[in-house]
PDB file of C-alpha atoms and ligand atoms in Angstrom:
ATOM      1  CA  MET A   1      85.442  83.973 110.611  1.00  0.00           C
ATOM      2  CA  GLU A   2      88.778  83.998 108.880  1.00  0.00           C
ATOM      3  CA  ARG A   3      90.760  87.206 109.360  1.00  0.00           C
ATOM      4  CA  ILE A   4      93.354  88.176 106.777  1.00  0.00           C
ATOM      5  CA  LEU A   5      96.027  90.701 107.794  1.00  0.00           C
ATOM      6  CA  LEU A   6      99.068  92.143 106.082  1.00  0.00           C
ATOM      7  CA  GLY A   7     102.528  91.367 107.451  1.00  0.00           C
ATOM      8  CA  ILE A   8     105.724  93.206 106.461  1.00  0.00           C
ATOM      9  CA  ASP A   9     109.231  92.049 107.339  1.00  0.00           C
ATOM     10  CA  VAL A  10     112.178  94.354 106.730  1.00  0.00           C
ATOM     11  CA  GLY A  11     115.596  92.704 106.701  1.00  0.00           C
ATOM     12  CA  GLY A  12     119.102  93.925 105.959  1.00  0.00           C
ATOM     13  CA  SER A  13     118.855  92.717 102.362  1.00  0.00           C
ATOM     14  CA  SER A  14     115.175  92.361 101.461  1.00  0.00           C
ATOM     15  CA  ILE A  15     111.697  93.520 102.419  1.00  0.00           C
ATOM     16  CA  LYS A  16     108.973  90.877 102.355  1.00  0.00           C
ATOM     17  CA  ALA A  17     105.205  91.178 102.472  1.00  0.00           C
ATOM     18  CA  GLY A  18     102.332  88.725 102.552  1.00  0.00           C
ATOM     19  CA  LEU A  19      98.720  88.298 103.547  1.00  0.00           C
ATOM     20  CA  VAL A  20      98.222  86.023 106.510  1.00  0.00           C
ATOM     21  CA  ASP A  21      95.213  84.115 107.766  1.00  0.00           C
ATOM     22  CA  VAL A  22      95.824  84.924 111.424  1.00  0.00           C
ATOM     23  CA  GLU A  23      93.533  82.220 112.781  1.00  0.00           C
ATOM     24  CA  ALA A  24      95.395  79.502 110.889  1.00  0.00           C
ATOM     25  CA  GLY A  25      98.748  81.335 111.093  1.00  0.00           C
ATOM     26  CA  ARG A  26      99.589  80.809 107.436  1.00  0.00           C
ATOM     27  CA  LEU A  27     100.184  82.814 104.298  1.00  0.00           C
ATOM     28  CA  VAL A  28      97.239  83.083 101.952  1.00  0.00           C
ATOM     29  CA  SER A  29      99.013  85.134  99.304  1.00  0.00           C
ATOM     30  CA  GLU A  30     102.323  84.911  97.552  1.00  0.00           C
ATOM     31  CA  LEU A  31     105.268  86.121  99.695  1.00  0.00           C
ATOM     32  CA  ILE A  32     106.524  89.034  97.634  1.00  0.00           C
ATOM     33  CA  SER A  33     109.765  90.892  98.186  1.00  0.00           C
ATOM     34  CA  THR A  34     111.930  93.772  97.058  1.00  0.00           C
ATOM     35  CA  PRO A  35     115.574  94.619  97.877  1.00  0.00           C
ATOM     36  CA  THR A  36     116.031  96.795 100.965  1.00  0.00           C
ATOM     37  CA  PRO A  37     116.980 100.265  99.659  1.00  0.00           C
ATOM     38  CA  GLN A  38     120.542 101.381 100.371  1.00  0.00           C
ATOM     39  CA  PRO A  39     120.879 103.492 102.401  1.00  0.00           C
ATOM     40  CA  ALA A  40     117.875 102.098 104.275  1.00  0.00           C
ATOM     41  CA  SER A  41     116.668 105.475 105.510  1.00  0.00           C
ATOM     42  CA  PRO A  42     113.192 105.634 107.086  1.00  0.00           C
ATOM     43  CA  GLN A  43     111.583 107.357 104.099  1.00  0.00           C
ATOM     44  CA  ALA A  44     113.273 105.076 101.542  1.00  0.00           C
ATOM     45  CA  VAL A  45     112.147 101.961 103.427  1.00  0.00           C
ATOM     46  CA  VAL A  46     108.589 103.207 103.845  1.00  0.00           C
ATOM     47  CA  ASP A  47     108.395 104.174 100.140  1.00  0.00           C
ATOM     48  CA  ALA A  48     109.629 100.703  99.167  1.00  0.00           C
ATOM     49  CA  ILE A  49     107.016  99.089 101.440  1.00  0.00           C
ATOM     50  CA  ALA A  50     104.212 101.244  99.986  1.00  0.00           C
ATOM     51  CA  LYS A  51     105.261 100.196  96.469  1.00  0.00           C
ATOM     52  CA  LEU A  52     105.366  96.539  97.490  1.00  0.00           C
ATOM     53  CA  VAL A  53     101.931  96.750  99.084  1.00  0.00           C
ATOM     54  CA  SER A  54     100.476  98.356  95.944  1.00  0.00           C
ATOM     55  CA  ARG A  55     101.380  95.130  94.080  1.00  0.00           C
ATOM     56  CA  MET A  56      99.329  93.022  96.511  1.00  0.00           C
ATOM     57  CA  PRO A  57      95.621  92.184  96.661  1.00  0.00           C
ATOM     58  CA  LYS A  58      93.706  94.764  98.691  1.00  0.00           C
ATOM     59  CA  SER A  59      93.463  94.133 102.426  1.00  0.00           C
ATOM     60  CA  ASP A  60      92.331  96.044 105.485  1.00  0.00           C
ATOM     61  CA  GLY A  61      92.762  96.017 109.255  1.00  0.00           C
ATOM     62  CA  PRO A  62      95.980  96.620 111.173  1.00  0.00           C
ATOM     63  CA  VAL A  63      99.340  95.933 109.525  1.00  0.00           C
ATOM     64  CA  GLY A  64     102.240  94.180 111.264  1.00  0.00           C
ATOM     65  CA  PHE A  65     105.661  95.741 110.618  1.00  0.00           C
ATOM     66  CA  ALA A  66     108.707  93.706 111.678  1.00  0.00           C
ATOM     67  CA  PHE A  67     111.979  95.621 111.704  1.00  0.00           C
ATOM     68  CA  PRO A  68     115.595  94.768 112.667  1.00  0.00           C
ATOM     69  CA  SER A  69     115.958  97.052 115.660  1.00  0.00           C
ATOM     70  CA  VAL A  70     114.988  97.344 119.291  1.00  0.00           C
ATOM     71  CA  VAL A  71     111.447  98.747 119.317  1.00  0.00           C
ATOM     72  CA  LYS A  72     110.220 100.523 122.439  1.00  0.00           C
ATOM     73  CA  ASN A  73     106.878 102.305 122.629  1.00  0.00           C
ATOM     74  CA  GLY A  74     106.561 102.288 118.834  1.00  0.00           C
ATOM     75  CA  LYS A  75     110.006 103.773 118.242  1.00  0.00           C
ATOM     76  CA  ALA A  76     113.155 102.160 116.805  1.00  0.00           C
ATOM     77  CA  ARG A  77     115.971 102.510 119.335  1.00  0.00           C
ATOM     78  CA  THR A  78     118.900 100.842 117.547  1.00  0.00           C
ATOM     79  CA  ALA A  79     120.026 100.457 113.938  1.00  0.00           C
ATOM     80  CA  ALA A  80     122.694  97.769 113.568  1.00  0.00           C
ATOM     81  CA  ASN A  81     122.103  96.903 109.900  1.00  0.00           C
ATOM     82  CA  VAL A  82     119.956  99.825 108.735  1.00  0.00           C
ATOM     83  CA  ASP A  83     120.442 103.578 108.417  1.00  0.00           C
ATOM     84  CA  ARG A  84     121.082 105.275 111.765  1.00  0.00           C
ATOM     85  CA  ALA A  85     118.333 107.785 110.999  1.00  0.00           C
ATOM     86  CA  TRP A  86     115.921 105.060 112.185  1.00  0.00           C
ATOM     87  CA  ILE A  87     116.972 105.636 115.791  1.00  0.00           C
ATOM     88  CA  GLY A  88     114.095 107.510 117.425  1.00  0.00           C
ATOM     89  CA  THR A  89     111.795 107.012 114.401  1.00  0.00           C
ATOM     90  CA  ASP A  90     108.200 106.105 115.153  1.00  0.00           C
ATOM     91  CA  GLY A  91     107.875 103.287 112.627  1.00  0.00           C
ATOM     92  CA  ALA A  92     104.198 102.729 113.341  1.00  0.00           C
ATOM     93  CA  ALA A  93     103.331 106.377 112.675  1.00  0.00           C
ATOM     94  CA  LEU A  94     105.545 106.687 109.583  1.00  0.00           C
ATOM     95  CA  LEU A  95     104.251 103.553 107.850  1.00  0.00           C
ATOM     96  CA  GLY A  96     100.744 104.182 109.205  1.00  0.00           C
ATOM     97  CA  ASP A  97     100.660 107.572 107.445  1.00  0.00           C
ATOM     98  CA  ALA A  98     101.983 106.114 104.199  1.00  0.00           C
ATOM     99  CA  LEU A  99      99.454 103.275 104.112  1.00  0.00           C
ATOM    100  CA  GLY A 100      96.558 105.026 105.846  1.00  0.00           C
ATOM    101  CA  ARG A 101      96.303 102.033 108.204  1.00  0.00           C
ATOM    102  CA  LYS A 102      97.012 101.256 111.833  1.00  0.00           C
ATOM    103  CA  VAL A 103     100.491  99.714 112.131  1.00  0.00           C
ATOM    104  CA  VAL A 104     101.969  97.511 114.870  1.00  0.00           C
ATOM    105  CA  PHE A 105     105.771  97.903 114.891  1.00  0.00           C
ATOM    106  CA  LEU A 106     108.012  95.236 116.421  1.00  0.00           C
ATOM    107  CA  ASN A 107     111.466  93.653 116.264  1.00  0.00           C
ATOM    108  CA  ASP A 108     111.910  91.222 113.344  1.00  0.00           C
ATOM    109  CA  ALA A 109     113.279  88.314 115.391  1.00  0.00           C
ATOM    110  CA  ASP A 110     110.492  88.750 117.941  1.00  0.00           C
ATOM    111  CA  ALA A 111     108.031  88.514 115.021  1.00  0.00           C
ATOM    112  CA  ALA A 112     109.695  85.373 113.654  1.00  0.00           C
ATOM    113  CA  GLY A 113     109.733  83.915 117.166  1.00  0.00           C
ATOM    114  CA  ILE A 114     106.023  84.613 117.698  1.00  0.00           C
ATOM    115  CA  ALA A 115     105.261  82.774 114.454  1.00  0.00           C
ATOM    116  CA  GLU A 116     107.461  79.792 115.298  1.00  0.00           C
ATOM    117  CA  MET A 117     105.997  79.506 118.802  1.00  0.00           C
ATOM    118  CA  HIS A 118     102.398  79.709 117.576  1.00  0.00           C
ATOM    119  CA  VAL A 119     102.404  77.706 114.389  1.00  0.00           C
ATOM    120  CA  GLY A 120     105.948  76.466 113.803  1.00  0.00           C
ATOM    121  CA  ALA A 121     108.703  74.539 115.527  1.00  0.00           C
ATOM    122  CA  GLY A 122     107.946  75.922 118.989  1.00  0.00           C
ATOM    123  CA  ARG A 123     104.286  74.991 119.081  1.00  0.00           C
ATOM    124  CA  GLY A 124     103.517  73.410 122.443  1.00  0.00           C
ATOM    125  CA  LEU A 125     107.045  73.946 123.822  1.00  0.00           C
ATOM    126  CA  ARG A 126     107.016  75.049 127.467  1.00  0.00           C
ATOM    127  CA  GLY A 127     109.848  76.355 129.605  1.00  0.00           C
ATOM    128  CA  THR A 128     112.530  78.645 128.222  1.00  0.00           C
ATOM    129  CA  VAL A 129     112.888  78.684 124.453  1.00  0.00           C
ATOM    130  CA  ILE A 130     115.336  80.839 122.500  1.00  0.00           C
ATOM    131  CA  VAL A 131     114.584  81.427 118.842  1.00  0.00           C
ATOM    132  CA  LEU A 132     117.661  82.563 116.903  1.00  0.00           C
ATOM    133  CA  THR A 133     117.573  83.880 113.351  1.00  0.00           C
ATOM    134  CA  PHE A 134     120.821  83.650 111.424  1.00  0.00           C
ATOM    135  CA  GLY A 135     120.843  86.161 108.567  1.00  0.00           C
ATOM    136  CA  THR A 136     122.484  89.546 107.994  1.00  0.00           C
ATOM    137  CA  GLY A 137     122.718  89.710 111.783  1.00  0.00           C
ATOM    138  CA  ILE A 138     121.686  87.295 114.526  1.00  0.00           C
ATOM    139  CA  GLY A 139     118.196  87.976 115.811  1.00  0.00           C
ATOM    140  CA  SER A 140     116.831  86.537 119.035  1.00  0.00           C
ATOM    141  CA  ALA A 141     113.475  85.993 120.675  1.00  0.00           C
ATOM    142  CA  LEU A 142     113.210  84.673 124.228  1.00  0.00           C
ATOM    143  CA  PHE A 143     110.072  82.882 125.463  1.00  0.00           C
ATOM    144  CA  ASN A 144     109.143  81.484 128.808  1.00  0.00           C
ATOM    145  CA  ASP A 145     106.091  79.206 128.745  1.00  0.00           C
ATOM    146  CA  GLY A 146     105.192  80.788 125.424  1.00  0.00           C
ATOM    147  CA  VAL A 147     105.399  84.380 126.689  1.00  0.00           C
ATOM    148  CA  LEU A 148     107.799  86.677 124.824  1.00  0.00           C
ATOM    149  CA  TRP A 149     110.466  88.775 126.543  1.00  0.00           C
ATOM    150  CA  PRO A 150     110.959  91.343 123.750  1.00  0.00           C
ATOM    151  CA  ASN A 151     114.098  93.018 122.371  1.00  0.00           C
ATOM    152  CA  THR A 152     116.657  90.582 123.729  1.00  0.00           C
ATOM    153  CA  GLU A 153     119.285  91.323 121.017  1.00  0.00           C
ATOM    154  CA  PHE A 154     121.508  88.345 121.801  1.00  0.00           C
ATOM    155  CA  GLY A 155     123.279  88.897 118.483  1.00  0.00           C
ATOM    156  CA  HIS A 156     125.034  91.763 120.230  1.00  0.00           C
ATOM    157  CA  VAL A 157     126.462  89.939 123.236  1.00  0.00           C
ATOM    158  CA  GLU A 158     130.224  90.300 123.145  1.00  0.00           C
ATOM    159  CA  PHE A 159     131.901  87.261 121.729  1.00  0.00           C
ATOM    160  CA  HIS A 160     135.583  86.936 120.790  1.00  0.00           C
ATOM    161  CA  GLY A 161     135.941  90.677 121.372  1.00  0.00           C
ATOM    162  CA  LYS A 162     133.108  91.657 119.045  1.00  0.00           C
ATOM    163  CA  ASP A 163     129.357  91.410 118.611  1.00  0.00           C
ATOM    164  CA  ALA A 164     128.364  87.748 118.290  1.00  0.00           C
ATOM    165  CA  GLU A 165     126.644  88.493 114.989  1.00  0.00           C
ATOM    166  CA  LEU A 166     129.930  89.722 113.536  1.00  0.00           C
ATOM    167  CA  TRP A 167     131.355  86.298 114.353  1.00  0.00           C
ATOM    168  CA  ALA A 168     128.587  83.808 113.611  1.00  0.00           C
ATOM    169  CA  SER A 169     125.791  85.262 111.432  1.00  0.00           C
ATOM    170  CA  ALA A 170     124.908  83.724 108.072  1.00  0.00           C
ATOM    171  CA  ARG A 171     126.316  86.837 106.404  1.00  0.00           C
ATOM    172  CA  VAL A 172     129.696  86.243 108.053  1.00  0.00           C
ATOM    173  CA  ARG A 173     129.602  82.649 106.810  1.00  0.00           C
ATOM    174  CA  THR A 174     129.178  83.897 103.239  1.00  0.00           C
ATOM    175  CA  GLU A 175     131.603  86.815 103.518  1.00  0.00           C
ATOM    176  CA  GLU A 176     134.366  84.751 105.098  1.00  0.00           C
ATOM    177  CA  ARG A 177     133.531  81.801 102.825  1.00  0.00           C
ATOM    178  CA  LEU A 178     133.246  79.451 105.790  1.00  0.00           C
ATOM    179  CA  ASP A 179     132.073  75.926 105.044  1.00  0.00           C
ATOM    180  CA  PHE A 180     129.405  74.443 107.298  1.00  0.00           C
ATOM    181  CA  PRO A 181     131.862  72.701 109.686  1.00  0.00           C
ATOM    182  CA  ALA A 182     133.804  75.941 110.249  1.00  0.00           C
ATOM    183  CA  TRP A 183     130.689  78.064 110.656  1.00  0.00           C
ATOM    184  CA  ILE A 184     128.833  75.594 112.874  1.00  0.00           C
ATOM    185  CA  GLU A 185     131.855  75.445 115.168  1.00  0.00           C
ATOM    186  CA  ARG A 186     131.260  79.177 115.789  1.00  0.00           C
ATOM    187  CA  VAL A 187     127.519  78.638 116.159  1.00  0.00           C
ATOM    188  CA  ASN A 188     128.131  75.833 118.670  1.00  0.00           C
ATOM    189  CA  GLU A 189     130.278  78.136 120.790  1.00  0.00           C
ATOM    190  CA  PHE A 190     127.549  80.761 120.685  1.00  0.00           C
ATOM    191  CA  LEU A 191     124.842  78.237 121.662  1.00  0.00           C
ATOM    192  CA  ALA A 192     126.993  76.995 124.563  1.00  0.00           C
ATOM    193  CA  TYR A 193     127.508  80.571 125.734  1.00  0.00           C
ATOM    194  CA  MET A 194     123.794  81.424 125.522  1.00  0.00           C
ATOM    195  CA  HIS A 195     122.976  78.179 127.284  1.00  0.00           C
ATOM    196  CA  GLY A 196     125.321  79.068 130.139  1.00  0.00           C
ATOM    197  CA  LEU A 197     123.564  82.401 130.559  1.00  0.00           C
ATOM    198  CA  LEU A 198     119.903  81.393 130.322  1.00  0.00           C
ATOM    199  CA  TRP A 199     119.647  77.601 130.540  1.00  0.00           C
ATOM    200  CA  PRO A 200     117.005  77.289 127.827  1.00  0.00           C
ATOM    201  CA  ASP A 201     115.052  74.058 127.339  1.00  0.00           C
ATOM    202  CA  ALA A 202     115.349  74.400 123.567  1.00  0.00           C
ATOM    203  CA  PHE A 203     116.789  76.533 120.805  1.00  0.00           C
ATOM    204  CA  ILE A 204     114.943  77.082 117.550  1.00  0.00           C
ATOM    205  CA  PHE A 205     117.319  77.632 114.652  1.00  0.00           C
ATOM    206  CA  GLY A 206     115.871  80.145 112.191  1.00  0.00           C
ATOM    207  CA  GLY A 207     116.800  82.507 109.386  1.00  0.00           C
ATOM    208  CA  GLY A 208     117.026  81.762 105.672  1.00  0.00           C
ATOM    209  CA  VAL A 209     119.890  79.300 106.226  1.00  0.00           C
ATOM    210  CA  SER A 210     117.572  77.071 108.289  1.00  0.00           C
ATOM    211  CA  ASP A 211     116.244  75.811 104.925  1.00  0.00           C
ATOM    212  CA  ARG A 212     119.559  73.910 104.776  1.00  0.00           C
ATOM    213  CA  PHE A 213     119.345  72.597 108.374  1.00  0.00           C
ATOM    214  CA  ASP A 214     119.670  68.974 107.205  1.00  0.00           C
ATOM    215  CA  GLU A 215     123.078  69.744 105.734  1.00  0.00           C
ATOM    216  CA  PHE A 216     124.574  70.906 109.039  1.00  0.00           C
ATOM    217  CA  SER A 217     122.359  69.511 111.806  1.00  0.00           C
ATOM    218  CA  SER A 218     124.707  66.593 112.511  1.00  0.00           C
ATOM    219  CA  LEU A 219     127.459  69.133 113.319  1.00  0.00           C
ATOM    220  CA  LEU A 220     125.382  71.018 115.890  1.00  0.00           C
ATOM    221  CA  ARG A 221     126.330  70.473 119.529  1.00  0.00           C
ATOM    222  CA  SER A 222     124.159  71.919 122.230  1.00  0.00           C
ATOM    223  CA  PRO A 223     123.348  71.113 125.845  1.00  0.00           C
ATOM    224  CA  CYS A 224     119.621  71.279 124.952  1.00  0.00           C
ATOM    225  CA  PRO A 225     117.689  70.316 121.802  1.00  0.00           C
ATOM    226  CA  VAL A 226     118.016  72.507 118.717  1.00  0.00           C
ATOM    227  CA  TYR A 227     114.955  72.407 116.468  1.00  0.00           C
ATOM    228  CA  PRO A 228     114.920  73.751 112.924  1.00  0.00           C
ATOM    229  CA  ALA A 229     112.522  76.632 112.362  1.00  0.00           C
ATOM    230  CA  ARG A 230     109.560  75.474 110.305  1.00  0.00           C
ATOM    231  CA  LEU A 231     108.407  78.683 108.673  1.00  0.00           C
ATOM    232  CA  GLY A 232     111.656  79.598 106.919  1.00  0.00           C
ATOM    233  CA  SER A 233     111.615  82.983 105.248  1.00  0.00           C
ATOM    234  CA  GLN A 234     107.875  83.432 105.952  1.00  0.00           C
ATOM    235  CA  ALA A 235     108.304  83.569 109.728  1.00  0.00           C
ATOM    236  CA  GLY A 236     108.732  87.354 110.066  1.00  0.00           C
ATOM    237  CA  VAL A 237     105.730  88.161 107.875  1.00  0.00           C
ATOM    238  CA  ILE A 238     103.477  85.644 109.638  1.00  0.00           C
ATOM    239  CA  GLY A 239     104.610  86.799 113.091  1.00  0.00           C
ATOM    240  CA  ALA A 240     104.123  90.466 112.176  1.00  0.00           C
ATOM    241  CA  ALA A 241     100.541  89.739 111.117  1.00  0.00           C
ATOM    242  CA  LEU A 242      99.912  87.728 114.306  1.00  0.00           C
ATOM    243  CA  ALA A 243     101.206  90.671 116.350  1.00  0.00           C
ATOM    244  CA  ALA A 244      98.900  93.022 114.423  1.00  0.00           C
ATOM    245  CA  ALA A 245      95.967  90.732 115.193  1.00  0.00           C
ATOM    246  CA  HIS A 246      96.871  90.767 118.854  1.00  0.00           C
ATOM    247  CA  PHE A 247      97.837  94.396 119.425  1.00  0.00           C
ATOM    248  CA  GLY A 248      96.282  96.229 116.457  1.00  0.00           C
TER     249      GLY A 248
HETATM  250  C1  LIG B   1     119.513  93.660 115.165  1.00  0.00           C
HETATM  251  C2  LIG B   1     118.294  92.956 115.712  1.00  0.00           C
HETATM  252  C3  LIG B   1     117.695  92.048 114.659  1.00  0.00           C
HETATM  253  C4  LIG B   1     118.744  91.105 114.102  1.00  0.00           C
HETATM  254  C5  LIG B   1     118.216  90.250 112.988  1.00  0.00           C
HETATM  255  C6  LIG B   1     120.475  92.644 114.616  1.00  0.00           C
HETATM  256  O1  LIG B   1     121.577  93.292 114.067  1.00  0.00           O
HETATM  257  O2  LIG B   1     120.142  94.394 116.179  1.00  0.00           O
HETATM  258  O3  LIG B   1     117.340  93.895 116.140  1.00  0.00           O
HETATM  259  O4  LIG B   1     116.651  91.307 115.225  1.00  0.00           O
HETATM  260  O5  LIG B   1     119.854  91.851 113.609  1.00  0.00           O
HETATM  261  O6  LIG B   1     117.750  91.006 111.923  1.00  0.00           O
END
């Protein structure tokens, strides 16, 4: 029987929601979104999610909630691109109370990675795979033989004296007005560095900018294959719903 679950993906700039057929691993509703409130305090984010959900067809069952922070035992532990008040917040309980539903709370890049590994570019890939999402920050999800090692936060390894995401995220590309050759040079350095640390068998290149992969793929240099993410901006929502199906 088909099971339809709600996935929510909170990013630095927008919040997305969609209904996902978790057997097929695909959206069965429109992907709707709203700007992330600024400041992105816990209550403001949860209110924005509740409003977004009220615009969607009714659904039930557990809800997957992907969020850009380290998540340990249901609590956010970091807040790089959101309000610091999230640190220590039990995201599952807060959103669960607002929606009256069980909520599974997880890191956004881990959610996107789960989706890519199950139904996207990583399907069938064995060995060590690193999914990177280039957006407001750089998110990472590390898999070995399809099993996730959560909360890796490779966007925060120190690179050129600062967090890697402050050097090579998609936001930095826009803010510093870097063209693809200049930006990909930074990305290539980052991939080489990550490769030296973990010797992955493949990278999966995700985040909104992966929609334009064809425009910069010829510039990418990596010791192992780099595959474009297949699920684009839907990955976090689909992965959140898959996590809810699994852990909810
Ligand atoms: C956060 C990560 C998140 C990534 C992508 C980083 O700044 O620390 O938790 O996965 O941005 O949103």
